[in-house]
Short mmCIF file of C-alpha atoms in Angstrom, two decimals:
data_model
loop_
_atom_site.label_atom_id
_atom_site.label_comp_id
_atom_site.label_asym_id
_atom_site.label_seq_id
_atom_site.Cartn_x
_atom_site.Cartn_y
_atom_site.Cartn_z
CA GLN A 1 -6.99 -23.08 15.38
CA ALA A 2 -8.31 -19.96 12.64
CA SER A 3 -10.11 -22.20 10.51
CA LYS A 4 -12.49 -23.16 13.48
CA VAL A 5 -13.08 -19.45 13.90
CA PRO A 6 -16.61 -18.68 12.30
CA PHE A 7 -15.52 -15.92 8.83
CA CYS A 8 -12.07 -16.18 9.59
CA LYS A 9 -9.68 -16.35 7.39
CA PHE A 10 -5.15 -16.74 7.86
CA HIS A 11 -2.81 -14.98 5.64
CA LEU A 12 0.68 -15.62 5.41
CA GLY A 13 0.98 -12.03 4.44
CA ASP A 14 5.53 -11.44 4.07
CA ARG A 15 7.22 -11.55 1.13
CA PRO A 16 7.73 -14.44 -0.81
CA ILE A 17 11.15 -15.88 0.48
CA PRO A 18 12.95 -16.38 -2.71
CA VAL A 19 12.43 -12.53 -3.89
CA THR A 20 13.91 -11.44 -0.62
CA PHE A 21 16.47 -13.12 -0.88
CA LYS A 22 17.24 -12.60 -4.24
CA ARG A 23 16.92 -9.06 -4.53
CA ALA A 24 19.26 -9.53 -0.77
CA ILE A 25 21.91 -10.59 -2.74
CA ALA A 26 21.20 -8.66 -6.45
CA ALA A 27 21.51 -5.41 -3.56
CA LEU A 28 24.78 -6.15 -2.45
CA SER A 29 28.51 -5.40 -4.04
CA PHE A 30 31.39 -7.45 -4.55
CA TRP A 31 32.76 -7.11 -1.96
CA GLN A 32 29.89 -7.49 0.42
CA LYS A 33 29.53 -10.46 -1.06
CA VAL A 34 32.59 -11.10 -0.10
CA LYS A 35 32.14 -10.56 3.18
CA LEU A 36 29.07 -11.43 4.30
CA ALA A 37 29.89 -15.44 2.99
CA TRP A 38 33.01 -14.64 5.39
CA GLY A 39 30.96 -13.74 8.02
CA LEU A 40 28.89 -16.34 7.97
CA CYS A 41 31.16 -18.82 7.68
CA PHE A 42 32.31 -17.80 10.66
CA LEU A 43 29.74 -17.83 12.46
CA SER A 44 29.92 -20.83 14.89
CA ASP A 45 28.02 -19.69 17.95
CA PRO A 46 25.03 -21.66 18.43
CA ILE A 47 22.09 -19.09 19.36
CA SER A 48 20.95 -19.81 22.88
CA LYS A 49 18.02 -19.03 24.41
CA ASP A 50 19.43 -16.01 26.25
CA ASP A 51 19.95 -15.02 23.49
CA VAL A 52 17.17 -14.29 22.42
CA GLU A 53 15.72 -12.70 25.12
CA LYS A 54 17.88 -10.12 25.10
CA CYS A 55 16.98 -9.40 21.02
CA LYS A 56 13.74 -8.95 21.95
CA GLN A 57 13.96 -5.96 24.32
CA LYS A 58 13.78 -2.62 22.56
CA ASP A 59 17.04 -0.48 22.55
CA LEU A 60 19.26 -3.68 21.94
CA LEU A 61 17.03 -4.62 18.94
CA GLU A 62 17.50 -0.67 17.78
CA GLN A 63 21.36 -1.22 18.05
CA MET A 64 21.10 -4.64 15.82
CA MET A 65 18.87 -2.47 13.39
CA ALA A 66 21.38 0.15 13.38
CA GLU A 67 24.97 -2.02 13.44
CA MET A 68 23.40 -3.70 10.10
CA ILE A 69 22.24 0.12 8.38
CA GLY A 70 25.91 0.89 9.07
CA GLU A 71 27.24 -2.66 7.77
CA PHE A 72 26.06 -3.21 4.91
CA PRO A 73 22.70 -0.70 4.35
CA ASP A 74 21.63 -2.09 0.60
CA LEU A 75 20.73 -5.62 2.71
CA HIS A 76 18.84 -3.94 5.71
CA ARG A 77 16.82 -1.58 2.90
CA THR A 78 15.84 -5.44 1.32
CA ILE A 79 15.28 -7.88 4.32
CA VAL A 80 14.16 -5.11 6.60
CA SER A 81 12.52 -1.52 4.68
CA GLU A 82 10.77 -2.90 1.87
CA ARG A 83 9.48 -5.91 3.74
CA ASP A 84 7.98 -3.49 6.34
CA ILE A 85 6.26 -1.88 3.26
CA TYR A 86 5.27 -5.24 1.97
CA LEU A 87 3.78 -6.33 5.44
CA THR A 88 2.13 -2.26 5.83
CA TYR A 89 0.12 -2.85 2.37
CA MET A 90 -0.97 -6.58 3.00
CA LEU A 91 -2.47 -6.10 6.99
CA LYS A 92 -4.34 -2.54 4.77
CA GLN A 93 -5.30 -5.12 2.51
CA ALA A 94 -6.47 -7.00 5.15
CA ALA A 95 -8.49 -4.48 7.10
CA LYS A 96 -11.09 -3.60 4.48
CA GLN A 97 -14.22 -3.42 5.15
CA ILE A 98 -16.00 -6.05 4.28
CA GLU A 99 -19.27 -5.66 2.84
CA LEU A 100 -22.32 -7.53 3.99
CA PRO A 101 -24.65 -10.62 1.48
CA ARG A 102 -27.04 -8.55 0.15
CA ALA A 103 -30.67 -10.01 -0.60
CA SER A 104 -31.09 -8.54 -3.64
CA GLU A 105 -29.30 -5.61 -6.33
CA ASN A 106 -31.72 -3.25 -5.49
CA GLU A 107 -30.87 -2.98 -1.28
CA PRO A 108 -27.83 -0.61 -0.35
CA ARG A 109 -24.44 -2.36 0.53
CA LYS A 110 -23.60 -2.52 3.45
CA TYR A 111 -20.57 -2.81 5.10
CA ILE A 112 -18.90 -4.28 9.07
CA PRO A 113 -14.87 -3.57 9.24
CA ALA A 114 -12.92 -5.99 9.52
CA VAL A 115 -10.81 -7.02 12.58
CA VAL A 116 -6.87 -7.77 11.76
CA VAL A 117 -4.48 -9.51 13.87
CA GLY A 118 -2.05 -9.15 12.74
CA VAL A 119 1.81 -11.88 13.73
CA VAL A 120 5.14 -10.13 12.53
CA GLY A 121 8.81 -9.74 14.26
CA MET A 122 9.14 -7.15 16.59
CA GLY A 123 11.83 -5.28 14.65
CA HIS A 124 9.05 -4.68 12.06
CA VAL A 125 6.52 -2.01 14.12
CA PRO A 126 8.70 0.38 13.61
CA GLY A 127 8.38 0.30 10.11
CA ILE A 128 4.89 -0.51 9.88
CA GLU A 129 4.35 2.42 12.23
CA LYS A 130 5.56 4.85 9.64
CA ASN A 131 4.14 3.25 6.71
CA TRP A 132 1.23 2.69 7.81
CA ASN A 133 -0.86 6.34 6.84
CA SER A 134 1.40 5.83 3.14
CA ASP A 135 0.05 5.34 0.15
CA LEU A 136 2.26 1.79 -0.95
CA LYS A 137 2.98 0.77 -4.23
CA ILE A 138 4.53 -2.89 -4.13
CA GLN A 139 5.17 -3.77 -8.13
CA GLU A 140 8.59 -2.49 -7.28
CA ILE A 141 9.78 -3.83 -4.65
CA MET A 142 8.41 -7.71 -5.98
CA SER A 143 10.66 -7.28 -8.83
CA VAL A 144 13.97 -9.19 -9.24
CA PRO A 145 16.54 -6.83 -10.89
CA PRO A 146 18.73 -9.34 -13.82
CA PRO A 147 22.40 -10.01 -12.60
CA SER A 148 25.31 -7.69 -12.46
CA THR A 149 27.64 -8.19 -14.51
CA SER A 150 30.26 -8.91 -10.98
CA SER A 151 27.56 -11.62 -9.85
CA LYS A 152 27.91 -12.98 -13.43
CA ILE A 153 32.15 -12.89 -12.92
CA PHE A 154 31.86 -13.97 -9.62
CA LYS A 155 29.24 -16.57 -10.55
CA PHE A 156 31.30 -17.77 -12.86
CA VAL A 157 34.48 -17.46 -11.02
CA LEU A 158 33.18 -19.84 -8.58
CA LYS A 159 31.84 -22.71 -10.24
CA ALA A 160 35.15 -22.35 -12.36
CA THR A 161 37.01 -22.63 -8.39
CA VAL A 162 34.59 -25.06 -7.97
CA PHE A 163 34.56 -27.44 -10.90
CA GLY A 164 38.67 -26.98 -10.66
CA LEU A 165 39.26 -28.36 -7.74
CA LEU A 166 36.96 -30.90 -8.00
CA GLY A 167 38.81 -32.41 -11.37
CA TYR A 168 42.17 -31.76 -9.21
CA GLY A 169 40.70 -34.02 -6.38
CA CYS A 170 39.55 -36.78 -8.62
CA TYR A 171 43.74 -36.52 -10.64
CA ARG A 172 44.64 -36.56 -7.16
CA ILE A 173 42.55 -39.33 -5.67
CA GLY A 174 42.67 -40.98 -9.14
CA HIS A 175 46.65 -41.19 -9.36
CA ARG A 176 47.28 -42.04 -5.68
CA THR A 177 44.70 -45.37 -6.19
CA VAL A 178 46.45 -45.82 -8.88
CA GLN A 179 50.31 -46.34 -7.46
CA PHE A 180 48.75 -48.45 -5.26
CA VAL A 181 47.20 -50.91 -6.82
CA LEU A 182 50.12 -51.10 -8.91
CA SER A 183 52.49 -51.60 -5.60
CA MET A 184 50.46 -54.35 -4.57
CA PRO A 185 52.08 -57.52 -4.29
CA ALA A 186 49.19 -59.33 -5.92
CA THR A 187 49.03 -57.00 -8.46
CA GLN A 188 53.21 -57.12 -9.24
CA SER A 189 52.82 -61.04 -9.58
CA TYR A 190 49.79 -60.90 -12.74
CA LEU A 191 51.37 -57.66 -14.15
CA GLN A 192 54.43 -60.33 -14.45
CA ARG A 193 52.93 -63.10 -15.59
CA LEU A 194 51.26 -61.36 -18.43
CA THR A 195 55.18 -60.04 -19.75
CA GLU A 196 56.28 -64.10 -19.27
CA VAL A 197 53.25 -65.65 -21.40
CA PRO A 198 54.58 -63.59 -24.92
CA GLN A 199 58.53 -64.83 -23.71
CA GLN A 200 56.90 -68.34 -23.65
#
């Protein structure tokens, strides 16, 4: 619909998901990652429409944010606070005055105010209001920190565990398959005939 409006531009103003995800993972300690993974594994309750409507209530949303800050402060910082800064920066860039085209270089520059409609999550509104009058720099929150030693160890242990379990599973399946094939009457009959050939 935005493309049908004259001079209207449509921008996706949120921080790229890969940057947010990598910064969130890098911000967590080893045990926080384990705790988060454990919680996500057992998060089996389906989300209903009533749950979504409840999240629109300001008091409940603030309570959920407070719980997240208490349990995973670094995760809240990367997923919410940093994105508040990024969204504010992008909205301010979009809200800059628009220069009108000039007939000649001698004509004075004229500007008109930009009309911006920002669609953001309810949880980001307080952060955008807080950061609006600040001098924002997004270079730092756009960088992905190198993996820590604990992250490297965790990845190595995880890969080793996965490959170890796969190898053990293949060995067990292969061993049982061989035993099953050898126990079949047709296989035993064939092997018996093979052993009888040299004797003849």
